[in-house]
XYZ file of C-alpha atoms in Angstrom:
431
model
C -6.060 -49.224 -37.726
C -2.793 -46.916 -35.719
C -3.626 -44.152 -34.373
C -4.156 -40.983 -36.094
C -3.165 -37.265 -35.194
C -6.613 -35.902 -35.898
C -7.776 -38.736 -33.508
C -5.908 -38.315 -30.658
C -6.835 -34.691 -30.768
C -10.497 -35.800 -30.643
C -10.204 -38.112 -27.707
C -8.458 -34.860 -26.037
C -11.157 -32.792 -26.440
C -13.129 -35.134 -24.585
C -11.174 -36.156 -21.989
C -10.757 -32.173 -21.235
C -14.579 -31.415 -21.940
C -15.247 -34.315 -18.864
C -12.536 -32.930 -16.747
C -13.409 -29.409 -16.295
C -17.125 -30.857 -15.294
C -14.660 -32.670 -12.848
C -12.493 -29.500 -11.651
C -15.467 -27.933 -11.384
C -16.836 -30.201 -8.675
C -13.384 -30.746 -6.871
C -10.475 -28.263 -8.003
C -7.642 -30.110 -6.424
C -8.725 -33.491 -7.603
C -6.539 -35.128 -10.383
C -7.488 -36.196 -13.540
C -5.410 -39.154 -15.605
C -5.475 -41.211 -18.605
C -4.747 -44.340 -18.665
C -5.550 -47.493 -20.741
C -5.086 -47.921 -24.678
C -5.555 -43.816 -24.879
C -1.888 -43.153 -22.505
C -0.270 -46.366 -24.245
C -1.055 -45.562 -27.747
C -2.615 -49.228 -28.635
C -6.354 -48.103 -29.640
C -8.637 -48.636 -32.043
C -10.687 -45.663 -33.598
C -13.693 -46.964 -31.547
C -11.730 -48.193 -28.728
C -12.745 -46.573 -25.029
C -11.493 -44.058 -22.863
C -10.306 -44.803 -19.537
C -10.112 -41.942 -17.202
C -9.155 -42.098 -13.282
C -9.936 -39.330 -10.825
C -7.974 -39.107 -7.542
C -8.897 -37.271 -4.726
C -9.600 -36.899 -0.759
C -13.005 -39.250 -0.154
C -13.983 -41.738 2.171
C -16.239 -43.372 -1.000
C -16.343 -42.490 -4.577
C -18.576 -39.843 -5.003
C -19.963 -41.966 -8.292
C -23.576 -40.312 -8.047
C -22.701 -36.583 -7.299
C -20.300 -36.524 -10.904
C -22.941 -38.727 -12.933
C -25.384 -35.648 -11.598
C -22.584 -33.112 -12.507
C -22.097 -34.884 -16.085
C -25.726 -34.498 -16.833
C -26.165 -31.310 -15.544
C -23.491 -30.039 -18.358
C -24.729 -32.099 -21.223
C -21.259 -33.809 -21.879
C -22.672 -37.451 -22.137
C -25.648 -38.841 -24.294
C -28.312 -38.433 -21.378
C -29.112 -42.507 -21.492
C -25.782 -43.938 -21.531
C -24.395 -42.680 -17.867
C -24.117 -45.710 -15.850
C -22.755 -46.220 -12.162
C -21.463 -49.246 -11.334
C -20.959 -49.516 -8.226
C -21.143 -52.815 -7.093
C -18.277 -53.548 -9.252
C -14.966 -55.117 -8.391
C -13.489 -51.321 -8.938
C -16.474 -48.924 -9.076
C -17.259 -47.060 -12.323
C -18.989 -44.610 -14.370
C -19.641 -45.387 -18.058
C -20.860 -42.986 -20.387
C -21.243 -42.243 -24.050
C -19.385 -38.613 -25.079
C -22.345 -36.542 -26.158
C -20.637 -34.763 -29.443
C -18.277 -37.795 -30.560
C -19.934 -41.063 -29.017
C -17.038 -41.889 -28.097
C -17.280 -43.959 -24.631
C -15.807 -43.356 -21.528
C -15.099 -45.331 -18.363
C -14.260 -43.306 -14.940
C -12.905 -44.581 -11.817
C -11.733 -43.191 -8.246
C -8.335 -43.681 -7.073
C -7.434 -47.065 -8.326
C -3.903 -46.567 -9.109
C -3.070 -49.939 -11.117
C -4.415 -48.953 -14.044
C -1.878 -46.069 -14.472
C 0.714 -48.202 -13.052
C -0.377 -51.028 -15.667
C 0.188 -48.032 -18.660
C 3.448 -47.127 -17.477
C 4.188 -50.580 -17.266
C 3.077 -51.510 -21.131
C 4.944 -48.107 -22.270
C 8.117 -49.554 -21.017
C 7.985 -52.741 -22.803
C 6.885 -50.781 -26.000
C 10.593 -49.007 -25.457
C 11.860 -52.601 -25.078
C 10.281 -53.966 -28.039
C 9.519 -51.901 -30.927
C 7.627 -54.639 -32.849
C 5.274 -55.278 -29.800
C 2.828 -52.562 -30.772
C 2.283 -53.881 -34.480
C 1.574 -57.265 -33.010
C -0.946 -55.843 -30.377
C -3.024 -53.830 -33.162
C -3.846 -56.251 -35.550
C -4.245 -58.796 -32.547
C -6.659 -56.062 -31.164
C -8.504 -55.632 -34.345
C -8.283 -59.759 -34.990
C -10.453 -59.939 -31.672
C -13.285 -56.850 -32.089
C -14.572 -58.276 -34.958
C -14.907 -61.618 -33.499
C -16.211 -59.967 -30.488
C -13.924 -61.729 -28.216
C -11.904 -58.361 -27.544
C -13.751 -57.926 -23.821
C -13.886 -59.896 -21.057
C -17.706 -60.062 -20.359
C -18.336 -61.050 -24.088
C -15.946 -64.505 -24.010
C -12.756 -62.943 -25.275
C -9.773 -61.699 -23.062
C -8.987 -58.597 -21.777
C -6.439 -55.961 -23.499
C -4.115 -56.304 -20.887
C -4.125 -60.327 -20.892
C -3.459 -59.772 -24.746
C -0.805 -56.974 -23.799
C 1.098 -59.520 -21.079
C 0.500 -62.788 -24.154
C 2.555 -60.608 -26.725
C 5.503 -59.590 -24.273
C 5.901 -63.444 -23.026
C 5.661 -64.310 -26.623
C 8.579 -61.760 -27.478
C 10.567 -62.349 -24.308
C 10.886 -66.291 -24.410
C 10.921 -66.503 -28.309
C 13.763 -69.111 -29.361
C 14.906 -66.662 -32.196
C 17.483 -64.246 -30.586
C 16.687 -62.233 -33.935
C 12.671 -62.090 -33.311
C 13.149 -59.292 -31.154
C 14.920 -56.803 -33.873
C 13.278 -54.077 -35.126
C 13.498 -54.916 -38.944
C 12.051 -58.181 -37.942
C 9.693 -59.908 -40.782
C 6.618 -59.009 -38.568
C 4.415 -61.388 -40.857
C 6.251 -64.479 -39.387
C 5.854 -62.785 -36.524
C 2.334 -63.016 -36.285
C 1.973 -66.335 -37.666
C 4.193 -67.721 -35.164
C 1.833 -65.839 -32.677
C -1.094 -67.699 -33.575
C 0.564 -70.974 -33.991
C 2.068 -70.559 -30.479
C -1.132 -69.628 -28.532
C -3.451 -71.661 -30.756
C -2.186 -75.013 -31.150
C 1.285 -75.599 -28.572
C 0.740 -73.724 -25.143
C -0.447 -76.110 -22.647
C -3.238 -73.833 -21.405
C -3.889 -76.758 -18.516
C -1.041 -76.642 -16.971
C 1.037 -73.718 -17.561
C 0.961 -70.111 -16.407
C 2.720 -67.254 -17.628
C 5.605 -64.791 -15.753
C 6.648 -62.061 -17.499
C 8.692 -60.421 -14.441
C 12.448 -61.751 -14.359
C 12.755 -61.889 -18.004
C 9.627 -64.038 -18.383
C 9.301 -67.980 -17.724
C 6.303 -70.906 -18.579
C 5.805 -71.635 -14.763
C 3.457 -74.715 -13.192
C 0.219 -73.725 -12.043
C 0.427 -75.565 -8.698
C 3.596 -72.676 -8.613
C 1.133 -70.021 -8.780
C -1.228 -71.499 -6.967
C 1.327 -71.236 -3.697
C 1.284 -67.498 -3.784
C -2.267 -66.781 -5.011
C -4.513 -64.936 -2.134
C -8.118 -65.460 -1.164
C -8.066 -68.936 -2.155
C -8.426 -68.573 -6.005
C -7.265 -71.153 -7.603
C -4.873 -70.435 -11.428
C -7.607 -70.061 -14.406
C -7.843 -71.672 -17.766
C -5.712 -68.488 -19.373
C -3.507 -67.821 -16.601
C -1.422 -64.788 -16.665
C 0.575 -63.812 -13.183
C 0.659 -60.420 -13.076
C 3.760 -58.717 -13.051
C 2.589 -55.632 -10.294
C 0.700 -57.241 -8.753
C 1.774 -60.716 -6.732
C -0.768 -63.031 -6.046
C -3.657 -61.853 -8.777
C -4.014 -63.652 -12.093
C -4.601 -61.539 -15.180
C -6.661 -64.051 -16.807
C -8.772 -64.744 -13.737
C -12.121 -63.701 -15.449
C -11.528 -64.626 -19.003
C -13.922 -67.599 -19.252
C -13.980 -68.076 -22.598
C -10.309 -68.289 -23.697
C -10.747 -71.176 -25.274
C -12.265 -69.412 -27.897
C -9.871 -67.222 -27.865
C -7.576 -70.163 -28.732
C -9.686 -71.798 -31.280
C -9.565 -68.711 -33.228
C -5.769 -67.938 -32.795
C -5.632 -71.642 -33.856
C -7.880 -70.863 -36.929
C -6.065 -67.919 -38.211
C -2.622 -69.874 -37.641
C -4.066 -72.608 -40.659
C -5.249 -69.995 -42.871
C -1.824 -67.537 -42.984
C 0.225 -70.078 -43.088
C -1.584 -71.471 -46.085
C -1.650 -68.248 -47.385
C 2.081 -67.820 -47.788
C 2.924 -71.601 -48.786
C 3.868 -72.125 -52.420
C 0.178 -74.493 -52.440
C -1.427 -71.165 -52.197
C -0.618 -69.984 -55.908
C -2.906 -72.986 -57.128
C -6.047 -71.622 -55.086
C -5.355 -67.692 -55.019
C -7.709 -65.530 -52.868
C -9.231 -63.687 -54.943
C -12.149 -62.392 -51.986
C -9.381 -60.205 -50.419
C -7.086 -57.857 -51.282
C -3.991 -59.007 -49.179
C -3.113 -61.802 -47.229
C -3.646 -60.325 -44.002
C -7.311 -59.475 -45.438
C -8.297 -63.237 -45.056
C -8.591 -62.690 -41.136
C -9.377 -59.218 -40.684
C -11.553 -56.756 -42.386
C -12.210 -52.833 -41.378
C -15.760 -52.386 -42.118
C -16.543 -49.512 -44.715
C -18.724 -47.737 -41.329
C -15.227 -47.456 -39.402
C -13.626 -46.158 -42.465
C -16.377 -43.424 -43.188
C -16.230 -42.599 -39.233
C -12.354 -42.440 -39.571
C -12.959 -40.083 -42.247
C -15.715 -37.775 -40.394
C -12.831 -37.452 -37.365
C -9.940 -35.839 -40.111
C -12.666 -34.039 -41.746
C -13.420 -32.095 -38.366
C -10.503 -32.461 -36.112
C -7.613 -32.602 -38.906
C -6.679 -28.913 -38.306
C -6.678 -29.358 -34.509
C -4.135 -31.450 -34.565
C -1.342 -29.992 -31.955
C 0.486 -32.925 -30.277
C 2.370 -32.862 -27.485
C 5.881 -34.162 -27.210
C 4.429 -37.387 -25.140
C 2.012 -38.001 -27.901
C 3.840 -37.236 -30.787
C 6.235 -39.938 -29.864
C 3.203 -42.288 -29.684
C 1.363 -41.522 -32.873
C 3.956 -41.985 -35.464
C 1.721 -43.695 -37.029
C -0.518 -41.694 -39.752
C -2.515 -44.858 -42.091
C -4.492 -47.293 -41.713
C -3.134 -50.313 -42.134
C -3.051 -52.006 -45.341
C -0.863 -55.085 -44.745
C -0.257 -57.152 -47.510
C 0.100 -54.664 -50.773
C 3.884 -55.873 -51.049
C 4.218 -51.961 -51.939
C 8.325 -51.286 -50.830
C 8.720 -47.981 -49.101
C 12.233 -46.406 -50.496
C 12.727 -44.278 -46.653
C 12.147 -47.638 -44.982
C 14.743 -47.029 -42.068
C 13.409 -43.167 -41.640
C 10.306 -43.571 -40.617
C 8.825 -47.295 -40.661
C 4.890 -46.947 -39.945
C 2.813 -49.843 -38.781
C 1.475 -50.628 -41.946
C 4.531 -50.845 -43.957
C 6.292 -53.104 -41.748
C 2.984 -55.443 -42.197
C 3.296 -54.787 -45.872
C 6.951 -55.587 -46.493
C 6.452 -58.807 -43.935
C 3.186 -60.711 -45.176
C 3.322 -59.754 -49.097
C 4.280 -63.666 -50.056
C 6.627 -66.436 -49.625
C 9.368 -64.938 -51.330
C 9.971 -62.195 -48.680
C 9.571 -64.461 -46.147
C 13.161 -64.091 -44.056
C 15.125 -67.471 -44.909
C 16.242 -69.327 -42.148
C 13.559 -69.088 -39.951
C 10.577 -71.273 -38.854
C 6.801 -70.629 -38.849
C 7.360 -73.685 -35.838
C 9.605 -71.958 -33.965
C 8.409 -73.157 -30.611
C 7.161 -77.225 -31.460
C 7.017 -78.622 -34.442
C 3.895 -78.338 -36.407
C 1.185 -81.293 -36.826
C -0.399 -82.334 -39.858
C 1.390 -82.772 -43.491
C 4.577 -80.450 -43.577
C 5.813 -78.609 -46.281
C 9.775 -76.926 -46.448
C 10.036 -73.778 -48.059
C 13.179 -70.550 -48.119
C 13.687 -72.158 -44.890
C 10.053 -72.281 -43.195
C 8.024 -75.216 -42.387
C 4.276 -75.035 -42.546
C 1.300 -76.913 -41.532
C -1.198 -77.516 -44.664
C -4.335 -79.549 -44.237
C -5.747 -78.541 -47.470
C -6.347 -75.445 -49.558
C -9.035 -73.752 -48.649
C -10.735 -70.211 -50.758
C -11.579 -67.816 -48.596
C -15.169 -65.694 -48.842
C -14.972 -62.859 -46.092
C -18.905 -61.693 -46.757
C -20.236 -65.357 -45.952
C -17.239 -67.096 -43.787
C -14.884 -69.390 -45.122
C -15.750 -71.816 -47.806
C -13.831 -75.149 -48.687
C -12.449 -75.813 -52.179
C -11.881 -79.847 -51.246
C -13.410 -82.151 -48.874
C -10.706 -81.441 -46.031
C -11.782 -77.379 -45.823
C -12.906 -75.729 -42.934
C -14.959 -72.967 -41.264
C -14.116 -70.032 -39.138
C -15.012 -71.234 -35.654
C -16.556 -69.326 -32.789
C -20.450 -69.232 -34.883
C -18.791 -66.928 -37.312
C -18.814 -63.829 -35.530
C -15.830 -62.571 -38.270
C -17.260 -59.253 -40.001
C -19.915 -58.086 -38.179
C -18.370 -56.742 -35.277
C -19.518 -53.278 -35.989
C -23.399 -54.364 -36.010
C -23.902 -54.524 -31.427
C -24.258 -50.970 -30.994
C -25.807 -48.314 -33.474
C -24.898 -45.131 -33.686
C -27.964 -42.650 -33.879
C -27.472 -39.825 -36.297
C -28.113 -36.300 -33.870
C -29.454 -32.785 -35.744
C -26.683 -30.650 -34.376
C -23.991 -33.664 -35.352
C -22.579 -33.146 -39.197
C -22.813 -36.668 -41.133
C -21.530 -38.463 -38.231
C -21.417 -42.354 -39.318
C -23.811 -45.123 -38.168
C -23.588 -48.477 -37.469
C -20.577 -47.912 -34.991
C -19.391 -49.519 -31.872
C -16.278 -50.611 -30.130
């Protein structure tokens, strides 16, 4: 699910089309990106946040929702102002791409936030194959946004970086890393051993677990630390996680797909193969054949628009979709190693596993333990895996995907309405 050329140069055109409506209004105002769109870390339906900064007393929200109908640049019913929000918005739907859009008025932590993220990416090159497939874990289990139970993209952002930074494996942080173990170690970490009660995260200073009565001391307006409590690192005194009221779910899946990968990849596994999905990676996520058709409408029309600029180029290395799992070896590894390949190489099976490390890297794991190349893994029994109708047991100790099995039918909130003057643009579509 990386980013594509002929994608980027979509969400460009867009992002221009609703800033000349913008320059238009105010000529000296500035436009920036900032978001998943600056940092690189979208998915192909994934939003596009946009923040305007200029000389007013209050955001002019109604005049440019006026101006943005006036030109025809959104879908005429999905302009929204938001204005009694925390940080005052305009949402829209692009009219020509559906592709949404979120606007804001001189709120500078979001950009700040962006530049922030990019830096870490510099710091650790494996951090943005962890956040995709962590991103694309979430959508489909619709716990990717805030107001529908999940956490925010930032709060997922801020969980990866602590994750790398305070990892007890000097080597987890190299960029040939096994990224597979990675991940696993990911889910066992934030699904099963981080004491979500008591401890909050720091990422500034290198990163530290820190006490929540800690935070608590420097926290303003009397909040008290949340469940998922994140301090953030530009901003003293405000916790990340603050609105993320459902993060136990967010746990109970992490905790979920934790059981089933590590399963996948244990020696037990080649008595009950999977024969529902295609790779071992496919037993938690699935890209919906909608997605792939939209993915495919975007080359078809913006493929030879493609011109990238140096910032970008650097960012969107990354040409496939991911297909983690195939256990396909690339022979120019070390020239250029896209997302997918590193996935590939990492999660294929046991045997390319790195020896010496630990799938319980951070506490040791509960349940009946198995030893294997060096890795320890938690089995409570072996479980075949049906992606169209959840997660069936094979013995009496299987289990089911939690959360009401929202797993594959992320796609299925929003619908995408076919227009007369649009050619074969998808449906069934959202974020």
């Amino acid at each position: 699910m990386s980013p594509r050329p002929e994608e980027a140069a979509m969400r460009r055109e867009v992002v221009k089309r609703i800033e000349m409506v913008i320059k238009d209004l105010w000529p000296t105002a500035d436009v920036q990106i900032f978001g998943s769109f600056s940092t690189g870390l979208y998915l192909p339906t994934s939003d596009i946040d946009l923040v305007v900064f200029g000389k007013w007393e209050r955001p002019p929200l109604q005049l440019l929702e006026q101006a943005l109908r006036k030109h025809s640049v959104a879908e005429p019913y999905s302009i929204k102002v938001l204005d009694k929000a925390t940080v005052p918005i305009i949402k829209l739907t692009d009219q020509e791409t559906e592709v949404k859009v979120d606007i804001s008025f001189n709120v500078e932590t979001g950009v700040k936030a962006a530049r922030f993220i990019k830096e870490y990416m510099k710091k650790y090159s494996l951090l943005p194959y962890l956040i995709l497939v962590l991103k694309q874990f979430l959508l489909q289990r619709d716990l990717n946004e805030v107001f529908t139970g999940g956490i925010s993209s930032y709060s997922l952002i801020l969980m990866a970086i602590s994750f790398l930074q305070l990892h007890p494996r000097i080597d987890a942080r190299r960029a040939d890393e096994n990224l597979g173990m990675l991940l696993i170690e990911f889910f066992e970490l934030y699904g099963r051993n981080f004491n979500y009660l008591k401890t909050g995260i720091r990422i500034k200073n290198g990163g530290a677990y820190i006490a929540k009565e800690e935070i608590m001391k420097v926290m303003t307006n009397g909040y008290r630390p949340s469940m998922l409590c994140i301090e953030d690192p530009l901003l003293p005194g405000n916790d990340v996680g603050r609105s993320s009221y459902g993060a136990m779910q967010v746990k109970q899946v992490f905790d979920y797909a934790y059981i089933v990968l590590s399963h996948a990849v244990s020696p037990l596994a080649r008595s009950y193969p999977n024969r529902d999905s295609e790779s071992t990676l496919g037993r938690i996520i699935k890209v919906t054949q909608e997605v792939i058709d939209y993915r495919a409408w975007i080359k078809k029309k913006w493929g030879n628009k493609i011109n990238l600029s140096p910032e970008l180029d650097n960012r969107l290395k990354i040409r496939d979709q991911i297909a983690p799992c195939s256990g396909e070896q690339q022979q120019n590894r070390d020239s250029q190693p896209p997302y997918n390949q590193h996935l590939a190489l990492s999660l294929a099976s046991t045997q390319q596993l790195s020896s010496g490390s630990s799938a319980s890297s951070v506490s040791s794991l509960s349940g009946s333990d198995i030893q294997h190349s060096g890795m320890k893994f938690s089995m409570k029994g072996a479980h075949n895996h049906n992606q169209g109708n959840g997660y069936s047991p094979v013995s009496s100790g299987g289990m089911r995907q939690p959360v009401g099995n929202r797993g594959h039918h992320q796609y299925n909130r929003n619908i995408w309405r076919r227009k007369k003057h649009r050619d074969s643009l998808p449906i069934s579509l959202s974020r």
